[in-house]
Amino acid sequence: MSAPPRGGYAAWVSWLEAFRRGEDPPTDGLGPVRGGFGSYVEARLLERLSTAFAERVRQWQTLLGDRIVAQPPGGPVAAAAMLHEAVTRLEPLTRLADSPLIPRPVALSMHEVLRTVREGARTALDEAWHRGLEDDHAPGFPAQRRVDAPRTAPGGVRPGRGIVPAPRVRRP
């Protein structure tokens, strides 16, 4: 019995399992996912790739949601900082989507998911700090946000959608 070819299915499966668990292993030694595996094996590999990517996105969303609940941003500056930090944690997913090892249609789909996820995060953070302004005190619950939060953002801008700036994303 011979060893699987370098960068073959087994190497990809091992890499994808580590990636799915939240690790960021190097792609050295992996071969491109383009026709060399046979259509059935390639389809299985792309399904595993999709599952691992979706799991990492889910982990990222859960972590951001937990952070927002634990400490909602107190204003647009805090929300923008939280968004920037969160988008930075998407780098491994962006690197995978940018990899020349995966088929272009899959890469484009991954980039679309990442764009949607970033937009959702921006909206969630924007809404979280606005709720902080509106939720002075819910009856029977201790205050979890500052009650002295300003009713306008810096520069006299009234709170509204789109206060949290879009993250700057590097494009190749």
mmCIF file of C-alpha atoms in Angstrom:
data_model
loop_
_atom_site.group_PDB
_atom_site.id
_atom_site.type_symbol
_atom_site.label_atom_id
_atom_site.label_comp_id
_atom_site.label_asym_id
_atom_site.label_seq_id
_atom_site.Cartn_x
_atom_site.Cartn_y
_atom_site.Cartn_z
ATOM 1 C CA MET A 1 0.000 0.000 0.000
ATOM 2 C CA SER A 2 1.472 3.347 -0.994
ATOM 3 C CA ALA A 3 1.164 6.689 0.759
ATOM 4 C CA PRO A 4 -1.467 9.106 -0.557
ATOM 5 C CA PRO A 5 -0.132 11.659 -3.042
ATOM 6 C CA ARG A 6 1.221 14.885 -1.604
ATOM 7 C CA GLY A 7 -1.635 17.322 -1.136
ATOM 8 C CA GLY A 8 -4.199 14.609 -1.751
ATOM 9 C CA TYR A 9 -7.601 14.047 -0.250
ATOM 10 C CA ALA A 10 -6.276 12.797 3.105
ATOM 11 C CA ALA A 11 -4.070 15.891 3.513
ATOM 12 C CA TRP A 12 -7.026 18.160 2.752
ATOM 13 C CA VAL A 13 -9.326 16.286 5.156
ATOM 14 C CA SER A 14 -6.752 16.613 7.930
ATOM 15 C CA TRP A 15 -6.255 20.318 7.173
ATOM 16 C CA LEU A 16 -10.014 20.968 7.056
ATOM 17 C CA GLU A 17 -10.613 19.219 10.388
ATOM 18 C CA ALA A 18 -7.989 21.415 12.054
ATOM 19 C CA PHE A 19 -9.429 24.518 10.370
ATOM 20 C CA ARG A 20 -12.967 23.588 11.450
ATOM 21 C CA ARG A 21 -11.767 23.305 15.071
ATOM 22 C CA GLY A 22 -10.473 26.873 14.922
ATOM 23 C CA GLU A 23 -6.857 26.195 14.081
ATOM 24 C CA ASP A 24 -5.113 27.985 11.231
ATOM 25 C CA PRO A 25 -2.690 25.438 9.769
ATOM 26 C CA PRO A 26 -0.486 26.405 6.836
ATOM 27 C CA THR A 27 -1.601 25.239 3.406
ATOM 28 C CA ASP A 28 1.901 24.117 2.471
ATOM 29 C CA GLY A 29 1.747 20.712 0.876
ATOM 30 C CA LEU A 30 -1.899 20.930 -0.177
ATOM 31 C CA GLY A 31 -2.670 20.563 -3.835
ATOM 32 C CA PRO A 32 -5.274 22.572 -5.702
ATOM 33 C CA VAL A 33 -8.855 21.291 -5.649
ATOM 34 C CA ARG A 34 -9.312 21.195 -9.412
ATOM 35 C CA GLY A 35 -10.095 17.989 -11.225
ATOM 36 C CA GLY A 36 -7.195 15.898 -9.932
ATOM 37 C CA PHE A 37 -9.335 14.056 -7.396
ATOM 38 C CA GLY A 38 -12.060 12.766 -9.674
ATOM 39 C CA SER A 39 -15.522 14.261 -9.680
ATOM 40 C CA TYR A 40 -16.973 12.233 -6.791
ATOM 41 C CA VAL A 41 -13.985 12.722 -4.466
ATOM 42 C CA GLU A 42 -13.718 16.385 -5.411
ATOM 43 C CA ALA A 43 -17.403 16.901 -4.613
ATOM 44 C CA ARG A 44 -16.915 15.273 -1.189
ATOM 45 C CA LEU A 45 -13.873 17.451 -0.542
ATOM 46 C CA LEU A 46 -15.738 20.626 -1.524
ATOM 47 C CA GLU A 47 -18.581 19.604 0.795
ATOM 48 C CA ARG A 48 -16.084 19.206 3.650
ATOM 49 C CA LEU A 49 -14.558 22.565 2.740
ATOM 50 C CA SER A 50 -17.968 24.219 2.838
ATOM 51 C CA THR A 51 -18.795 22.607 6.188
ATOM 52 C CA ALA A 52 -15.490 23.679 7.764
ATOM 53 C CA PHE A 53 -15.862 27.235 6.462
ATOM 54 C CA ALA A 54 -19.456 27.471 7.723
ATOM 55 C CA GLU A 55 -18.398 26.165 11.146
ATOM 56 C CA ARG A 56 -15.678 28.822 11.418
ATOM 57 C CA VAL A 57 -18.183 31.522 10.446
ATOM 58 C CA ARG A 58 -20.593 30.198 13.090
ATOM 59 C CA GLN A 59 -17.822 30.240 15.718
ATOM 60 C CA TRP A 60 -16.944 33.822 14.776
ATOM 61 C CA GLN A 61 -20.580 34.933 14.978
ATOM 62 C CA THR A 62 -21.063 33.226 18.341
ATOM 63 C CA LEU A 63 -17.967 34.865 19.798
ATOM 64 C CA LEU A 64 -18.996 38.302 18.565
ATOM 65 C CA GLY A 65 -22.541 37.829 19.847
ATOM 66 C CA ASP A 66 -21.237 36.764 23.255
ATOM 67 C CA ARG A 67 -18.979 39.839 23.388
ATOM 68 C CA ILE A 68 -21.839 42.164 22.450
ATOM 69 C CA VAL A 69 -24.081 40.658 25.152
ATOM 70 C CA ALA A 70 -21.328 40.692 27.790
ATOM 71 C CA GLN A 71 -20.298 44.270 27.128
ATOM 72 C CA PRO A 72 -22.420 46.204 24.626
ATOM 73 C CA PRO A 73 -20.600 49.077 22.958
ATOM 74 C CA GLY A 74 -21.267 52.396 24.663
ATOM 75 C CA GLY A 75 -21.162 54.458 21.490
ATOM 76 C CA PRO A 76 -20.054 54.596 17.884
ATOM 77 C CA VAL A 77 -16.341 54.664 18.697
ATOM 78 C CA ALA A 78 -16.589 51.565 20.891
ATOM 79 C CA ALA A 79 -18.765 49.839 18.279
ATOM 80 C CA ALA A 80 -16.277 50.659 15.506
ATOM 81 C CA ALA A 81 -13.384 49.349 17.622
ATOM 82 C CA MET A 82 -15.292 46.147 18.391
ATOM 83 C CA LEU A 83 -16.112 45.729 14.695
ATOM 84 C CA HIS A 84 -12.489 46.268 13.684
ATOM 85 C CA GLU A 85 -11.303 43.658 16.182
ATOM 86 C CA ALA A 86 -13.955 41.206 14.996
ATOM 87 C CA VAL A 87 -13.142 41.709 11.309
ATOM 88 C CA THR A 88 -9.469 41.116 12.090
ATOM 89 C CA ARG A 89 -10.452 37.688 13.446
ATOM 90 C CA LEU A 90 -11.946 36.885 10.012
ATOM 91 C CA GLU A 91 -8.459 36.947 8.428
ATOM 92 C CA PRO A 92 -8.034 33.134 8.342
ATOM 93 C CA LEU A 93 -11.343 32.800 6.510
ATOM 94 C CA THR A 94 -10.375 35.551 4.086
ATOM 95 C CA ARG A 95 -7.025 33.845 3.439
ATOM 96 C CA LEU A 96 -8.849 30.611 2.622
ATOM 97 C CA ALA A 97 -11.244 32.426 0.288
ATOM 98 C CA ASP A 98 -8.238 34.089 -1.397
ATOM 99 C CA SER A 99 -6.323 30.825 -1.770
ATOM 100 C CA PRO A 100 -5.449 29.772 -5.309
ATOM 101 C CA LEU A 101 -5.951 26.172 -4.126
ATOM 102 C CA ILE A 102 -9.738 26.359 -4.191
ATOM 103 C CA PRO A 103 -11.942 26.740 -7.262
ATOM 104 C CA ARG A 104 -12.860 30.296 -8.188
ATOM 105 C CA PRO A 105 -16.654 29.818 -7.844
ATOM 106 C CA VAL A 106 -16.162 28.499 -4.310
ATOM 107 C CA ALA A 107 -13.865 31.431 -3.483
ATOM 108 C CA LEU A 108 -16.422 33.936 -4.782
ATOM 109 C CA SER A 109 -19.132 32.302 -2.686
ATOM 110 C CA MET A 110 -16.915 32.466 0.411
ATOM 111 C CA HIS A 111 -16.234 36.152 -0.187
ATOM 112 C CA GLU A 112 -19.961 36.806 -0.474
ATOM 113 C CA VAL A 113 -20.560 35.023 2.845
ATOM 114 C CA LEU A 114 -17.807 37.083 4.474
ATOM 115 C CA ARG A 115 -19.270 40.322 3.104
ATOM 116 C CA THR A 116 -22.698 39.382 4.474
ATOM 117 C CA VAL A 117 -21.217 38.424 7.845
ATOM 118 C CA ARG A 118 -19.324 41.737 8.130
ATOM 119 C CA GLU A 119 -22.490 43.675 7.239
ATOM 120 C CA GLY A 120 -24.463 41.692 9.824
ATOM 121 C CA ALA A 121 -21.841 42.404 12.467
ATOM 122 C CA ARG A 122 -21.893 46.122 11.674
ATOM 123 C CA THR A 123 -25.681 46.163 11.974
ATOM 124 C CA ALA A 124 -25.649 44.176 15.225
ATOM 125 C CA LEU A 125 -23.093 46.494 16.809
ATOM 126 C CA ASP A 126 -24.916 49.591 15.601
ATOM 127 C CA GLU A 127 -28.182 48.292 17.050
ATOM 128 C CA ALA A 128 -26.504 47.214 20.305
ATOM 129 C CA TRP A 129 -25.188 50.679 21.108
ATOM 130 C CA HIS A 130 -28.477 52.265 20.087
ATOM 131 C CA ARG A 131 -30.322 49.952 22.479
ATOM 132 C CA GLY A 132 -27.925 51.149 25.152
ATOM 133 C CA LEU A 133 -29.070 54.700 24.521
ATOM 134 C CA GLU A 134 -32.737 53.733 24.602
ATOM 135 C CA ASP A 135 -32.676 51.271 27.512
ATOM 136 C CA ASP A 136 -32.316 53.640 30.418
ATOM 137 C CA HIS A 137 -33.517 51.007 32.883
ATOM 138 C CA ALA A 138 -35.817 48.088 32.324
ATOM 139 C CA PRO A 139 -38.097 47.645 35.347
ATOM 140 C CA GLY A 140 -36.769 45.028 37.717
ATOM 141 C CA PHE A 141 -33.411 44.666 35.973
ATOM 142 C CA PRO A 142 -30.137 46.271 37.007
ATOM 143 C CA ALA A 143 -28.671 48.774 34.570
ATOM 144 C CA GLN A 144 -26.176 47.136 32.257
ATOM 145 C CA ARG A 145 -25.293 50.215 30.284
ATOM 146 C CA ARG A 146 -24.349 53.729 31.144
ATOM 147 C CA VAL A 147 -27.383 55.878 31.776
ATOM 148 C CA ASP A 148 -25.376 59.014 31.135
ATOM 149 C CA ALA A 149 -24.606 57.989 27.551
ATOM 150 C CA PRO A 150 -24.973 60.976 25.246
ATOM 151 C CA ARG A 151 -28.096 61.166 23.079
ATOM 152 C CA THR A 152 -25.959 62.317 20.167
ATOM 153 C CA ALA A 153 -22.788 60.870 18.704
ATOM 154 C CA PRO A 154 -19.568 62.906 18.622
ATOM 155 C CA GLY A 155 -19.928 65.935 16.391
ATOM 156 C CA GLY A 156 -23.622 66.334 17.215
ATOM 157 C CA VAL A 157 -24.776 63.512 14.940
ATOM 158 C CA ARG A 158 -28.044 61.998 16.124
ATOM 159 C CA PRO A 159 -27.926 58.228 16.536
ATOM 160 C CA GLY A 160 -29.174 56.360 13.504
ATOM 161 C CA ARG A 161 -28.357 53.533 11.162
ATOM 162 C CA GLY A 162 -24.932 53.512 9.606
ATOM 163 C CA ILE A 163 -23.057 55.212 12.448
ATOM 164 C CA VAL A 164 -20.565 52.350 12.707
ATOM 165 C CA PRO A 165 -18.204 52.714 9.745
ATOM 166 C CA ALA A 166 -17.657 49.857 7.345
ATOM 167 C CA PRO A 167 -14.461 47.904 8.050
ATOM 168 C CA ARG A 168 -11.578 48.455 5.716
ATOM 169 C CA VAL A 169 -11.011 45.221 3.901
ATOM 170 C CA ARG A 170 -7.835 44.601 1.976
ATOM 171 C CA ARG A 171 -8.503 43.295 -1.497
ATOM 172 C CA PRO A 172 -5.853 41.557 -3.573
#
